[in-house]
């Protein structure tokens, strides 16, 4: 049987997209922290576009199957979730802060918990920076909890808090993409067994 090589283009696209979009997420979060009077409508549209594109990148990442298969293992569901949330933010930017105050907190908290699992898996793989992912996952999860349980702040405080959460989430995703996505030029495709062989192996 011919030994086929896996196409690395989806992996490179997912990793590159993760890095670029995480950096843009950090930039948007930093802007909201430094300029709490920033136009909510414009911030909502920018956040909506970022979330929709990030959702697509996450879905591609899930199916790309990089060597370690750590960074994208939970991204299929998150990718699907982020697309309608991003669409809502894009269509209703004036409601973005109030809507995402709790919803974004839940999403970031859940993502922090999944990234916590990724950090432990990274340690088992022998990845040296697993502790960095662990620390950032705990930080992002904490910020998510703050958003969930403190929904009655003033508009400026809410905007700054959302910005800080986006900044933490962006740094977390950036660290995961840089530390755990392994792309090799000559990665072999997964072995695909004939149905009869697969059934025999299952029965054993």
Short mmCIF file of C-alpha atoms in Angstrom, two decimals:
data_model
loop_
_atom_site.label_atom_id
_atom_site.label_comp_id
_atom_site.label_asym_id
_atom_site.label_seq_id
_atom_site.Cartn_x
_atom_site.Cartn_y
_atom_site.Cartn_z
CA UNK A 1 0.00 0.00 0.00
CA UNK A 2 1.37 3.43 -0.94
CA UNK A 3 2.46 5.49 2.05
CA UNK A 4 0.61 8.79 1.70
CA UNK A 5 1.69 12.08 3.23
CA UNK A 6 -0.76 14.42 4.94
CA UNK A 7 -1.41 17.79 3.37
CA UNK A 8 -0.07 20.37 5.84
CA UNK A 9 -1.86 23.37 4.32
CA UNK A 10 -4.92 23.11 6.64
CA UNK A 11 -2.57 22.91 9.66
CA UNK A 12 -0.59 25.94 8.51
CA UNK A 13 -3.81 27.85 7.82
CA UNK A 14 -5.23 26.99 11.25
CA UNK A 15 -2.01 27.81 13.11
CA UNK A 16 -1.47 31.04 11.20
CA UNK A 17 -5.11 32.02 11.63
CA UNK A 18 -4.93 31.28 15.36
CA UNK A 19 -1.88 33.49 15.74
CA UNK A 20 -3.19 36.42 13.69
CA UNK A 21 -6.69 36.38 15.18
CA UNK A 22 -5.38 35.96 18.73
CA UNK A 23 -3.16 38.99 18.19
CA UNK A 24 -6.13 40.98 16.87
CA UNK A 25 -8.21 39.84 19.84
CA UNK A 26 -5.47 41.09 22.17
CA UNK A 27 -5.38 44.38 20.29
CA UNK A 28 -9.14 44.86 20.57
CA UNK A 29 -9.09 43.94 24.25
CA UNK A 30 -6.23 46.34 24.94
CA UNK A 31 -8.08 49.10 23.10
CA UNK A 32 -11.20 48.58 25.23
CA UNK A 33 -9.11 48.64 28.41
CA UNK A 34 -7.22 51.81 27.49
CA UNK A 35 -10.18 53.58 25.87
CA UNK A 36 -13.34 52.62 27.82
CA UNK A 37 -15.24 55.36 25.92
CA UNK A 38 -14.46 53.62 22.62
CA UNK A 39 -17.47 53.34 20.32
CA UNK A 40 -19.47 50.33 21.47
CA UNK A 41 -21.05 49.96 18.04
CA UNK A 42 -17.67 49.80 16.30
CA UNK A 43 -16.22 47.51 18.97
CA UNK A 44 -19.21 45.20 18.59
CA UNK A 45 -18.78 44.98 14.83
CA UNK A 46 -15.05 44.30 15.14
CA UNK A 47 -15.66 41.65 17.80
CA UNK A 48 -18.39 40.06 15.69
CA UNK A 49 -16.14 39.74 12.65
CA UNK A 50 -13.27 38.37 14.74
CA UNK A 51 -15.48 35.77 16.39
CA UNK A 52 -16.98 34.57 13.11
CA UNK A 53 -13.59 34.22 11.42
CA UNK A 54 -12.10 32.65 14.54
CA UNK A 55 -14.95 30.15 14.56
CA UNK A 56 -14.13 29.09 11.01
CA UNK A 57 -10.42 28.81 11.84
CA UNK A 58 -11.21 26.67 14.87
CA UNK A 59 -13.30 24.29 12.76
CA UNK A 60 -10.52 24.00 10.17
CA UNK A 61 -8.04 23.45 13.00
CA UNK A 62 -10.11 20.60 14.42
CA UNK A 63 -10.01 18.72 11.10
CA UNK A 64 -6.39 19.60 10.24
CA UNK A 65 -4.88 16.93 12.53
CA UNK A 66 -1.50 18.40 13.42
CA UNK A 67 1.13 16.10 14.91
CA UNK A 68 0.30 16.53 18.63
CA UNK A 69 -3.44 17.15 18.13
CA UNK A 70 -3.70 19.12 21.34
CA UNK A 71 -4.54 22.71 20.43
CA UNK A 72 -7.62 22.05 18.33
CA UNK A 73 -9.10 18.97 20.00
CA UNK A 74 -12.06 20.87 21.53
CA UNK A 75 -12.43 23.51 18.83
CA UNK A 76 -15.15 21.97 16.68
CA UNK A 77 -17.93 22.82 19.16
CA UNK A 78 -16.37 26.17 20.05
CA UNK A 79 -16.02 27.06 16.40
CA UNK A 80 -19.69 26.38 15.75
CA UNK A 81 -20.67 28.35 18.87
CA UNK A 82 -18.58 31.41 17.97
CA UNK A 83 -20.08 31.87 14.50
CA UNK A 84 -23.68 32.69 15.58
CA UNK A 85 -22.43 34.71 18.55
CA UNK A 86 -20.21 36.71 16.22
CA UNK A 87 -23.09 37.17 13.79
CA UNK A 88 -25.26 38.51 16.62
CA UNK A 89 -22.55 40.96 17.67
CA UNK A 90 -22.15 42.11 14.08
CA UNK A 91 -25.88 42.64 13.55
CA UNK A 92 -26.58 44.17 17.01
CA UNK A 93 -23.38 46.00 17.97
CA UNK A 94 -25.16 48.36 20.36
CA UNK A 95 -26.09 45.36 22.55
CA UNK A 96 -22.69 43.71 22.42
CA UNK A 97 -21.34 44.67 25.85
CA UNK A 98 -24.54 43.87 27.76
CA UNK A 99 -25.07 40.63 25.84
CA UNK A 100 -21.50 39.38 26.06
CA UNK A 101 -21.00 40.42 29.66
CA UNK A 102 -22.34 37.06 30.85
CA UNK A 103 -22.24 35.01 27.64
CA UNK A 104 -18.61 35.88 26.93
CA UNK A 105 -17.79 35.08 30.54
CA UNK A 106 -19.27 31.59 30.16
CA UNK A 107 -17.44 31.00 26.86
CA UNK A 108 -14.10 32.19 28.24
CA UNK A 109 -14.54 30.16 31.43
CA UNK A 110 -15.32 27.02 29.42
CA UNK A 111 -12.40 27.66 27.08
CA UNK A 112 -10.12 28.18 30.08
CA UNK A 113 -11.19 24.82 31.49
CA UNK A 114 -10.54 23.06 28.19
CA UNK A 115 -7.16 24.78 27.86
CA UNK A 116 -6.43 23.59 31.40
CA UNK A 117 -6.88 20.04 30.14
CA UNK A 118 -4.67 20.84 27.15
CA UNK A 119 -1.92 22.04 29.49
CA UNK A 120 -2.00 18.73 31.37
CA UNK A 121 -1.95 16.80 28.10
CA UNK A 122 0.98 18.98 26.97
CA UNK A 123 2.88 18.04 30.09
CA UNK A 124 2.34 14.36 29.27
CA UNK A 125 3.68 15.03 25.76
CA UNK A 126 6.79 16.59 27.25
CA UNK A 127 6.06 20.13 26.04
CA UNK A 128 8.19 22.47 28.17
CA UNK A 129 5.78 25.44 28.17
CA UNK A 130 2.82 23.47 29.54
CA UNK A 131 2.98 25.53 32.75
CA UNK A 132 2.50 28.75 30.75
CA UNK A 133 -0.69 27.40 29.21
CA UNK A 134 -1.84 26.29 32.66
CA UNK A 135 -1.25 29.74 34.19
CA UNK A 136 -2.96 31.57 31.31
CA UNK A 137 -5.90 29.14 31.36
CA UNK A 138 -6.40 29.82 35.07
CA UNK A 139 -6.18 33.57 34.44
CA UNK A 140 -8.69 33.46 31.57
CA UNK A 141 -11.05 31.27 33.59
CA UNK A 142 -10.86 33.70 36.49
CA UNK A 143 -11.68 36.64 34.23
CA UNK A 144 -14.59 34.65 32.82
CA UNK A 145 -15.91 34.08 36.35
CA UNK A 146 -15.65 37.79 37.11
CA UNK A 147 -17.73 38.58 34.03
CA UNK A 148 -20.37 36.04 34.99
CA UNK A 149 -20.82 37.03 38.65
CA UNK A 150 -20.40 40.81 38.40
CA UNK A 151 -22.94 41.89 35.74
CA UNK A 152 -24.06 45.16 37.40
CA UNK A 153 -20.99 47.34 36.86
CA UNK A 154 -21.04 50.72 35.13
CA UNK A 155 -20.70 50.90 31.36
CA UNK A 156 -17.05 52.00 31.51
CA UNK A 157 -16.11 49.29 33.99
CA UNK A 158 -17.99 46.71 31.93
CA UNK A 159 -16.19 47.76 28.76
CA UNK A 160 -12.79 47.64 30.45
CA UNK A 161 -13.57 44.26 31.99
CA UNK A 162 -14.64 42.82 28.65
CA UNK A 163 -11.47 44.25 27.11
CA UNK A 164 -9.33 42.66 29.82
CA UNK A 165 -11.07 39.33 29.29
CA UNK A 166 -10.52 39.50 25.52
CA UNK A 167 -6.88 40.32 26.14
CA UNK A 168 -6.46 37.32 28.42
CA UNK A 169 -8.28 35.02 26.01
CA UNK A 170 -6.18 36.25 23.10
CA UNK A 171 -2.91 35.66 24.95
CA UNK A 172 -4.10 32.19 26.01
CA UNK A 173 -4.97 31.16 22.45
CA UNK A 174 -1.74 32.64 21.15
CA UNK A 175 0.34 30.64 23.63
CA UNK A 176 -1.52 27.43 22.79
CA UNK A 177 -0.96 27.92 19.05
CA UNK A 178 2.74 28.66 19.49
CA UNK A 179 3.49 25.96 22.07
CA UNK A 180 1.35 22.97 21.11
CA UNK A 181 0.81 23.02 17.34
CA UNK A 182 3.46 20.83 15.74
CA UNK A 183 3.66 20.75 11.95
CA UNK A 184 6.18 18.50 10.21
CA UNK A 185 6.81 18.60 6.48
CA UNK A 186 6.54 14.87 5.94
CA UNK A 187 3.71 13.90 8.28
CA UNK A 188 2.15 10.60 7.30
CA UNK A 189 -1.58 10.33 6.85
CA UNK A 190 -3.59 8.27 9.32
CA UNK A 191 -3.81 4.60 8.50
CA UNK A 192 -7.15 3.80 6.88
CA UNK A 193 -8.01 0.14 7.29
CA UNK A 194 -10.44 -1.80 5.10
CA UNK A 195 -13.83 -2.29 6.81
CA UNK A 196 -13.22 -6.01 7.40
CA UNK A 197 -9.83 -5.41 9.05
CA UNK A 198 -11.27 -2.58 11.15
CA UNK A 199 -14.09 -4.86 12.33
CA UNK A 200 -11.65 -7.64 13.23
CA UNK A 201 -9.49 -5.25 15.22
CA UNK A 202 -12.62 -3.95 17.00
CA UNK A 203 -13.75 -7.49 17.88
CA UNK A 204 -10.34 -8.29 19.30
#
